[in-house]
Amino acid sequence: MANKMETIGVLTSGGDAPGMNAAIRAVVRTAIARGLKVKGIKKGYMGLLNEEIIDMQPKSVSDIIQRGGTVLGTARCLEFKTPEGQKRGAEICRRHGIDGMVVIGGDGSYRGAQALSRNGIHTIGLPGTIELDIACTDYTIGFDTAVNTAMEAIDKVKDTSSSHERCSIIEVMGRHAGYIALWCGIANGAEDILIPERYNFNEQDIINNIIENRKKGKTHHLIINAEGIGHSASMARRIEAATGIETRATILGYMQRGGSPTAKDRVYASMMGAKAVDILIEGKTNRVVGYRGGQYVDIDIEEALNMTKDISDYECEVARLLSL
Ligand code: ADP
Ligand code: F6P
C-alpha cells in the first residue's frame, strides 16, 4: 500500500563521489515531476541535526550534472550514530514535513538510513562511493570517474618512469577494497597490481618479477598499490635497495574523489536517483537502490549490508597474464 508521500528530503553523506550531483538532480526533478516537494539537507546527517534544510526547485539543480563533488555538501556525524541523535533527526524531518528521505553515500550512511527508517521516516539509500565496495550492487556512483582520473594520471607517470627506466609504485584509493587498483592495473598495463583481497605481503615476489622483467628488456616496471595495503614510499625504498633500480612512489590521493563525472556515472546516478523516488512513492522504505544483472533494483538495507562480494578471480588472472 503506497503511503501518501508529499515531501522528500535528499542528502549526501560520507566520502563524496563524482556523480552525486547527477543523483541529487534526478531526485529533485523526478520528485517534482511526480507532484512532490523536495528539501535538500546540507552536509549529510550533521546538517540534518543542525536543520540546514533548503527548499529545492527544478532550477536548484540546473547546471550541476557535470560538476564533481556534491552541491549539498557532505560530512561525517558521530551524533547520528547514537539512538538519541537518530530520534532527533527523525523528529526534525517530521517538523519540516519530510515524509521520505534519499541518502546518497556508502554503507556507513546506510546504517543512518536504517535508523531513520526505524524512526518512521521512509528512507532509501543510493550507492554513492568511488570504491565499488558495496556488495548489493554491480556499480557504485563515482567509480568510473575515479578510475578514469587515476588512469590518466598513471599514464603520465608511466612516461617519466620509462624515460628514467625506473620502477614506479602508484597508490590509488579504494579504502579496504582493490577494485580501483585492479581496474587501473589492467587499464594502464601494470606489471604488478597489489590489492588487499589477494596480496600475500611477500615483497620478494615483486623484486624477483622486477629483476626478471629487466632481464627481458622491459625498461620500466609499474606497480599499482591499493591504499588498503599502502606504505608505498617505504616499499619503494626497499625495492630500490634490493634491485638497484631507481624506484619512486606516487600517492594519487584526493584527485580520485573529484572531477567532472563521466557519462557512465551521470547516467547511473540519474537512473538510480529516479528509482529511489519511485520506490518511495510505492511506499517502500529501508531499501538500497542498486544495479544488478543489467537492471536497477532495490534491496532491503539489512540484507544489503550482510551481503559480501569478492574481486573476480578471472580479472586477477587476466591482469597477471597481460602483464607478462
Ligand atoms: P560512507 O557512507 O561513505 O561509508 P561513513 O562510514 O563515514 O561513510 O558514514 C557516513 C556517516 O553515516 C557517518 O558520519 C554517520 O553520520 C553515519 N553513520 C555511519 N555509521 C552509522 C551507524 N552505524 N549508525 C548510524 N549512522 C551511521
Ligand atoms: O571512502 C572513500 C575514501 O576516499 C577512501 O578511499 C579514503 O581512504 C577515504 O575516503 C578518505 O576519507 P576522508 O575524505 O574522510 O579523508
Short mmCIF file of C-alpha atoms and ligand atoms in Angstrom, two decimals:
data_model
loop_
_atom_site.label_atom_id
_atom_site.label_comp_id
_atom_site.label_asym_id
_atom_site.label_seq_id
_atom_site.Cartn_x
_atom_site.Cartn_y
_atom_site.Cartn_z
CA MET A 1 0.00 0.00 0.00
CA ALA A 2 1.63 3.25 -1.11
CA ASN A 3 1.68 5.79 1.70
CA LYS A 4 0.92 9.46 0.94
CA MET A 5 4.32 10.86 0.15
CA GLU A 6 4.24 14.63 -0.17
CA THR A 7 7.76 15.85 0.55
CA ILE A 8 11.07 14.07 0.01
CA GLY A 9 14.41 15.03 1.52
CA VAL A 10 17.77 14.30 -0.11
CA LEU A 11 21.24 14.30 1.44
CA THR A 12 24.76 13.22 0.61
CA SER A 13 26.83 11.52 3.27
CA GLY A 14 30.30 10.10 3.85
CA GLY A 15 33.09 10.34 1.26
CA ASP A 16 31.93 12.36 -1.73
CA ALA A 17 31.96 10.88 -5.24
CA PRO A 18 31.67 12.27 -8.79
CA GLY A 19 28.09 11.75 -9.93
CA MET A 20 26.47 12.65 -6.61
CA ASN A 21 25.21 15.88 -8.17
CA ALA A 22 23.61 13.92 -11.01
CA ALA A 23 21.83 11.80 -8.41
CA ILE A 24 20.67 14.86 -6.46
CA ARG A 25 19.40 16.42 -9.70
CA ALA A 26 17.49 13.24 -10.62
CA VAL A 27 15.87 13.00 -7.17
CA VAL A 28 14.76 16.64 -7.29
CA ARG A 29 13.42 16.62 -10.84
CA THR A 30 11.78 13.18 -10.66
CA ALA A 31 10.05 14.03 -7.38
CA ILE A 32 8.76 17.36 -8.66
CA ALA A 33 7.66 15.74 -11.93
CA ARG A 34 5.69 13.25 -9.80
CA GLY A 35 3.99 16.10 -7.91
CA LEU A 36 6.10 16.02 -4.74
CA LYS A 37 8.06 18.74 -2.97
CA VAL A 38 11.79 18.35 -2.28
CA LYS A 39 14.02 19.59 0.51
CA GLY A 40 17.81 19.44 0.35
CA ILE A 41 19.69 18.67 3.55
CA LYS A 42 23.15 20.17 3.62
CA LYS A 43 26.23 18.37 4.96
CA GLY A 44 24.76 14.92 5.49
CA TYR A 45 23.39 13.83 8.86
CA MET A 46 25.24 16.69 10.59
CA GLY A 47 23.25 19.18 8.51
CA LEU A 48 20.04 17.30 9.33
CA LEU A 49 20.68 17.63 13.06
CA ASN A 50 21.58 21.30 12.59
CA GLU A 51 18.41 21.77 10.48
CA GLU A 52 20.37 23.04 7.47
CA ILE A 53 17.42 22.30 5.20
CA ILE A 54 16.54 24.16 2.00
CA ASP A 55 13.60 24.00 -0.39
CA MET A 56 14.59 22.74 -3.84
CA GLN A 57 13.08 23.52 -7.21
CA PRO A 58 13.98 22.20 -10.68
CA LYS A 59 16.22 25.24 -11.18
CA SER A 60 18.03 24.49 -7.91
CA VAL A 61 19.80 21.67 -9.74
CA SER A 62 20.43 23.42 -13.05
CA ASP A 63 23.93 23.16 -14.47
CA ILE A 64 25.23 20.71 -11.84
CA ILE A 65 25.19 17.35 -13.63
CA GLN A 66 28.69 17.93 -14.97
CA ARG A 67 30.12 19.04 -11.61
CA GLY A 68 32.12 16.81 -9.29
CA GLY A 69 31.56 16.81 -5.55
CA THR A 70 28.12 17.46 -4.06
CA VAL A 71 26.31 20.81 -4.09
CA LEU A 72 24.61 19.82 -0.83
CA GLY A 73 27.93 19.20 0.87
CA THR A 74 28.69 16.11 2.94
CA ALA A 75 30.06 15.43 6.37
CA ARG A 76 30.61 12.72 8.93
CA CYS A 77 28.49 12.93 12.08
CA LEU A 78 29.17 10.94 15.24
CA GLU A 79 25.96 12.13 16.97
CA PHE A 80 23.89 10.40 14.32
CA LYS A 81 25.45 7.09 15.40
CA THR A 82 23.58 7.47 18.70
CA PRO A 83 19.91 6.49 19.19
CA GLU A 84 19.21 9.96 20.60
CA GLY A 85 20.70 11.62 17.53
CA GLN A 86 18.76 9.34 15.20
CA LYS A 87 15.48 10.02 17.02
CA ARG A 88 16.14 13.76 16.92
CA GLY A 89 16.90 13.52 13.22
CA ALA A 90 13.56 11.85 12.54
CA GLU A 91 11.75 14.47 14.63
CA ILE A 92 13.42 17.23 12.61
CA CYS A 93 12.26 15.52 9.40
CA ARG A 94 8.69 15.47 10.68
CA ARG A 95 8.90 19.10 11.83
CA HIS A 96 9.98 20.07 8.29
CA GLY A 97 7.22 17.95 6.74
CA ILE A 98 9.67 15.44 5.25
CA ASP A 99 7.90 12.11 4.69
CA GLY A 100 10.68 10.33 2.84
CA MET A 101 14.45 10.62 2.51
CA VAL A 102 17.03 9.68 -0.11
CA VAL A 103 20.52 9.12 1.32
CA ILE A 104 23.40 9.13 -1.18
CA GLY A 105 26.51 7.57 0.31
CA GLY A 106 28.23 4.35 1.27
CA ASP A 107 27.50 1.53 3.66
CA GLY A 108 28.07 3.67 6.72
CA SER A 109 25.43 6.11 5.52
CA TYR A 110 23.04 3.18 5.03
CA ARG A 111 23.21 2.46 8.75
CA GLY A 112 21.97 6.00 9.23
CA ALA A 113 19.25 5.39 6.64
CA GLN A 114 18.18 2.28 8.56
CA ALA A 115 17.93 4.34 11.71
CA LEU A 116 15.74 6.94 10.01
CA SER A 117 13.51 4.14 8.70
CA ARG A 118 13.26 2.64 12.19
CA ASN A 119 12.19 6.06 13.46
CA GLY A 120 9.37 6.33 10.95
CA ILE A 121 10.90 8.22 8.02
CA HIS A 122 10.73 6.21 4.80
CA THR A 123 14.34 6.14 3.62
CA ILE A 124 16.14 4.85 0.53
CA GLY A 125 19.92 4.61 0.04
CA LEU A 126 21.86 5.19 -3.19
CA PRO A 127 25.38 3.72 -3.67
CA GLY A 128 27.48 6.88 -3.81
CA THR A 129 31.13 5.93 -3.30
CA ILE A 130 34.16 5.62 -5.55
CA GLU A 131 35.22 2.25 -4.08
CA LEU A 132 32.75 -0.14 -5.82
CA ASP A 133 32.79 -1.98 -2.48
CA ILE A 134 29.03 -2.18 -1.85
CA ALA A 135 28.16 -5.85 -2.24
CA CYS A 136 24.50 -5.46 -3.23
CA THR A 137 25.24 -3.59 -6.46
CA ASP A 138 27.42 -4.14 -9.50
CA TYR A 139 28.01 -0.41 -9.73
CA THR A 140 28.59 2.49 -7.35
CA ILE A 141 28.32 6.14 -8.37
CA GLY A 142 31.80 7.64 -8.76
CA PHE A 143 33.77 4.51 -9.54
CA ASP A 144 34.10 5.05 -13.30
CA THR A 145 35.21 8.67 -12.91
CA ALA A 146 37.72 7.77 -10.19
CA VAL A 147 39.25 5.01 -12.34
CA ASN A 148 39.50 7.29 -15.38
CA THR A 149 41.07 10.07 -13.32
CA ALA A 150 43.62 7.64 -11.87
CA MET A 151 44.29 6.00 -15.24
CA GLU A 152 45.10 9.34 -16.90
CA ALA A 153 47.46 10.25 -14.05
CA ILE A 154 49.15 6.84 -14.17
CA ASP A 155 49.74 7.14 -17.94
CA LYS A 156 51.67 10.36 -17.17
CA VAL A 157 53.78 8.68 -14.50
CA LYS A 158 54.46 5.80 -16.90
CA ASP A 159 56.04 8.27 -19.37
CA THR A 160 58.61 9.51 -16.89
CA SER A 161 59.14 6.03 -15.48
CA SER A 162 60.08 4.84 -18.98
CA SER A 163 62.35 7.83 -19.64
CA HIS A 164 64.34 7.07 -16.49
CA GLU A 165 63.99 3.29 -16.72
CA ARG A 166 62.52 3.32 -13.23
CA CYS A 167 60.15 1.26 -11.16
CA SER A 168 57.08 3.30 -10.19
CA ILE A 169 54.69 2.47 -7.38
CA ILE A 170 51.37 4.30 -7.67
CA GLU A 171 48.98 4.18 -4.73
CA VAL A 172 45.29 4.52 -5.54
CA MET A 173 42.19 4.89 -3.34
CA GLY A 174 39.70 2.15 -2.56
CA ARG A 175 39.63 2.09 1.24
CA HIS A 176 39.74 -1.66 2.08
CA ALA A 177 38.90 -2.79 -1.47
CA GLY A 178 41.05 -3.29 -4.56
CA TYR A 179 38.59 -2.53 -7.37
CA ILE A 180 40.14 0.81 -8.35
CA ALA A 181 43.62 -0.74 -8.24
CA LEU A 182 42.59 -3.76 -10.33
CA TRP A 183 40.88 -1.67 -12.98
CA CYS A 184 43.82 0.77 -13.18
CA GLY A 185 46.27 -2.12 -13.27
CA ILE A 186 44.53 -3.58 -16.32
CA ALA A 187 43.85 -0.21 -17.97
CA ASN A 188 47.43 1.01 -17.50
CA GLY A 189 49.11 -2.30 -18.26
CA ALA A 190 50.81 -2.54 -14.88
CA GLU A 191 53.40 -5.22 -14.22
CA ASP A 192 52.17 -5.73 -10.64
CA ILE A 193 48.80 -4.99 -9.06
CA LEU A 194 48.63 -5.16 -5.25
CA ILE A 195 45.11 -5.48 -3.84
CA PRO A 196 44.07 -6.22 -0.23
CA GLU A 197 41.94 -9.14 -1.36
CA ARG A 198 44.89 -11.07 -2.80
CA TYR A 199 48.23 -9.62 -1.60
CA ASN A 200 50.50 -12.02 0.32
CA PHE A 201 52.86 -9.28 1.56
CA ASN A 202 55.82 -11.15 0.05
CA GLU A 203 57.84 -8.31 -1.45
CA GLN A 204 60.45 -10.76 -2.67
CA ASP A 205 57.97 -11.93 -5.32
CA ILE A 206 57.74 -8.34 -6.59
CA ILE A 207 61.53 -7.93 -6.51
CA ASN A 208 62.02 -11.16 -8.45
CA ASN A 209 59.42 -10.03 -11.01
CA ILE A 210 61.20 -6.70 -11.48
CA ILE A 211 64.58 -8.40 -11.98
CA GLU A 212 63.08 -10.92 -14.44
CA ASN A 213 61.39 -8.19 -16.45
CA ARG A 214 64.59 -6.15 -16.59
CA LYS A 215 66.42 -9.21 -17.96
CA LYS A 216 63.69 -9.47 -20.62
CA GLY A 217 64.48 -5.88 -21.58
CA LYS A 218 61.49 -4.12 -20.01
CA THR A 219 62.54 -0.50 -19.42
CA HIS A 220 60.04 0.29 -16.68
CA HIS A 221 58.07 -1.51 -14.01
CA LEU A 222 54.67 -0.20 -12.94
CA ILE A 223 53.18 -1.30 -9.62
CA ILE A 224 49.61 -0.25 -8.73
CA ASN A 225 49.23 -0.42 -4.97
CA ALA A 226 45.80 -0.14 -3.31
CA GLU A 227 45.63 2.20 -0.32
CA GLY A 228 44.31 -0.72 1.75
CA ILE A 229 47.89 -2.05 1.55
CA GLY A 230 49.57 1.35 1.45
CA HIS A 231 53.15 2.07 2.64
CA SER A 232 54.17 2.83 -0.94
CA ALA A 233 57.07 5.12 -0.03
CA SER A 234 58.79 2.60 2.24
CA MET A 235 58.02 -0.16 -0.27
CA ALA A 236 59.81 1.91 -2.94
CA ARG A 237 62.88 2.30 -0.74
CA ARG A 238 63.05 -1.45 -0.07
CA ILE A 239 62.61 -2.36 -3.73
CA GLU A 240 65.32 0.10 -4.84
CA ALA A 241 67.70 -1.28 -2.22
CA ALA A 242 67.04 -4.84 -3.32
CA THR A 243 67.14 -4.32 -7.10
CA GLY A 244 69.42 -1.32 -7.57
CA ILE A 245 66.68 0.14 -9.82
CA GLU A 246 65.54 3.69 -9.06
CA THR A 247 62.08 3.31 -7.57
CA ARG A 248 59.63 6.14 -6.92
CA ALA A 249 56.25 6.23 -5.18
CA THR A 250 53.29 8.42 -6.15
CA ILE A 251 50.17 8.63 -3.98
CA LEU A 252 47.34 9.91 -6.20
CA GLY A 253 45.14 10.84 -3.24
CA TYR A 254 42.10 13.04 -3.34
CA MET A 255 42.10 13.88 -7.04
CA GLN A 256 40.37 10.49 -7.41
CA ARG A 257 37.38 11.82 -5.44
CA GLY A 258 36.80 14.84 -7.70
CA GLY A 259 36.46 15.84 -11.30
CA SER A 260 33.60 16.06 -13.76
CA PRO A 261 31.70 12.74 -13.71
CA THR A 262 31.91 10.52 -16.78
CA ALA A 263 28.81 9.75 -18.84
CA LYS A 264 28.57 6.37 -17.07
CA ASP A 265 28.44 7.99 -13.64
CA ARG A 266 25.99 10.66 -14.77
CA VAL A 267 23.61 8.10 -16.30
CA TYR A 268 23.76 5.53 -13.49
CA ALA A 269 23.34 8.30 -10.90
CA SER A 270 20.38 9.78 -12.78
CA MET A 271 18.62 6.41 -13.14
CA MET A 272 19.25 5.44 -9.52
CA GLY A 273 18.04 8.82 -8.26
CA ALA A 274 14.80 8.47 -10.21
CA LYS A 275 14.39 4.87 -8.99
CA ALA A 276 14.74 5.98 -5.36
CA VAL A 277 11.89 8.48 -5.75
CA ASP A 278 9.66 5.93 -7.45
CA ILE A 279 10.10 3.26 -4.77
CA LEU A 280 9.40 5.86 -2.07
CA ILE A 281 6.16 6.68 -3.87
CA GLU A 282 5.39 2.93 -3.93
CA GLY A 283 5.57 3.09 -0.14
CA LYS A 284 8.87 1.22 0.27
CA THR A 285 11.42 2.06 2.97
CA ASN A 286 14.73 0.80 4.30
CA ARG A 287 15.94 -0.15 0.80
CA VAL A 288 19.15 0.42 -1.16
CA VAL A 289 18.94 1.01 -4.91
CA GLY A 290 21.49 -0.98 -6.90
CA TYR A 291 22.38 -2.12 -10.40
CA ARG A 292 22.48 -5.92 -10.79
CA GLY A 293 22.48 -8.05 -13.92
CA GLY A 294 21.63 -5.08 -16.10
CA GLN A 295 18.64 -4.00 -14.01
CA TYR A 296 18.07 -1.21 -11.48
CA VAL A 297 16.89 -3.00 -8.35
CA ASP A 298 16.21 -2.28 -4.68
CA ILE A 299 17.32 -4.46 -1.77
CA ASP A 300 16.49 -4.37 1.93
CA ILE A 301 19.26 -2.43 3.69
CA GLU A 302 19.97 -5.10 6.32
CA GLU A 303 20.16 -7.75 3.60
CA ALA A 304 22.40 -5.47 1.54
CA LEU A 305 24.74 -4.78 4.45
CA ASN A 306 25.07 -8.52 5.17
CA MET A 307 25.96 -9.35 1.57
CA THR A 308 29.58 -9.94 0.62
CA LYS A 309 31.33 -9.91 -2.71
CA ASP A 310 34.85 -10.78 -3.77
CA ILE A 311 37.01 -9.45 -6.51
CA SER A 312 36.93 -11.50 -9.72
CA ASP A 313 39.50 -14.33 -9.84
CA TYR A 314 39.30 -14.25 -13.63
CA GLU A 315 40.03 -10.50 -13.81
CA CYS A 316 43.01 -11.02 -11.50
CA GLU A 317 44.26 -13.93 -13.64
CA VAL A 318 43.89 -12.00 -16.90
CA ALA A 319 45.61 -8.95 -15.38
CA ARG A 320 48.55 -11.21 -14.43
CA LEU A 321 48.70 -12.82 -17.88
CA LEU A 322 48.58 -9.50 -19.71
CA SER A 323 51.47 -8.15 -17.63
CA LEU A 324 53.87 -10.91 -18.66
P1 ADP B 1 30.20 6.02 3.99
O1 ADP B 1 28.73 6.25 3.95
O2 ADP B 1 30.92 6.57 2.78
O3 ADP B 1 30.54 4.59 4.32
P2 ADP B 1 30.88 6.72 6.73
O4 ADP B 1 31.08 5.30 7.11
O5 ADP B 1 31.87 7.74 7.15
O6 ADP B 1 30.78 6.93 5.15
O7 ADP B 1 29.43 7.15 7.28
C1 ADP B 1 28.95 8.43 6.96
C2 ADP B 1 28.01 8.89 8.07
O8 ADP B 1 26.94 7.95 8.20
C3 ADP B 1 28.66 8.92 9.45
O9 ADP B 1 29.37 10.10 9.67
C4 ADP B 1 27.43 8.83 10.35
O10 ADP B 1 26.80 10.10 10.44
C5 ADP B 1 26.53 7.88 9.56
N1 ADP B 1 26.73 6.54 10.07
C6 ADP B 1 27.79 5.74 9.85
N2 ADP B 1 27.64 4.58 10.54
C7 ADP B 1 26.45 4.68 11.21
C8 ADP B 1 25.71 3.84 12.13
N3 ADP B 1 26.17 2.63 12.47
N4 ADP B 1 24.53 4.28 12.62
C9 ADP B 1 24.05 5.49 12.26
N5 ADP B 1 24.68 6.35 11.44
C10 ADP B 1 25.87 5.95 10.92
O1 F6P B 2 35.75 6.06 1.06
C1 F6P B 2 36.31 6.85 0.08
C2 F6P B 2 37.65 7.37 0.52
O2 F6P B 2 38.13 8.23 -0.45
C3 F6P B 2 38.71 6.31 0.79
O3 F6P B 2 39.21 5.77 -0.39
C4 F6P B 2 39.71 7.13 1.54
O4 F6P B 2 40.62 6.37 2.28
C5 F6P B 2 38.78 7.90 2.48
O5 F6P B 2 37.55 8.08 1.76
C6 F6P B 2 39.29 9.25 2.89
O6 F6P B 2 38.30 9.78 3.76
P1 F6P B 2 38.30 11.35 4.12
O7 F6P B 2 37.74 12.04 2.94
O8 F6P B 2 37.41 11.43 5.34
O9 F6P B 2 39.74 11.73 4.41
#
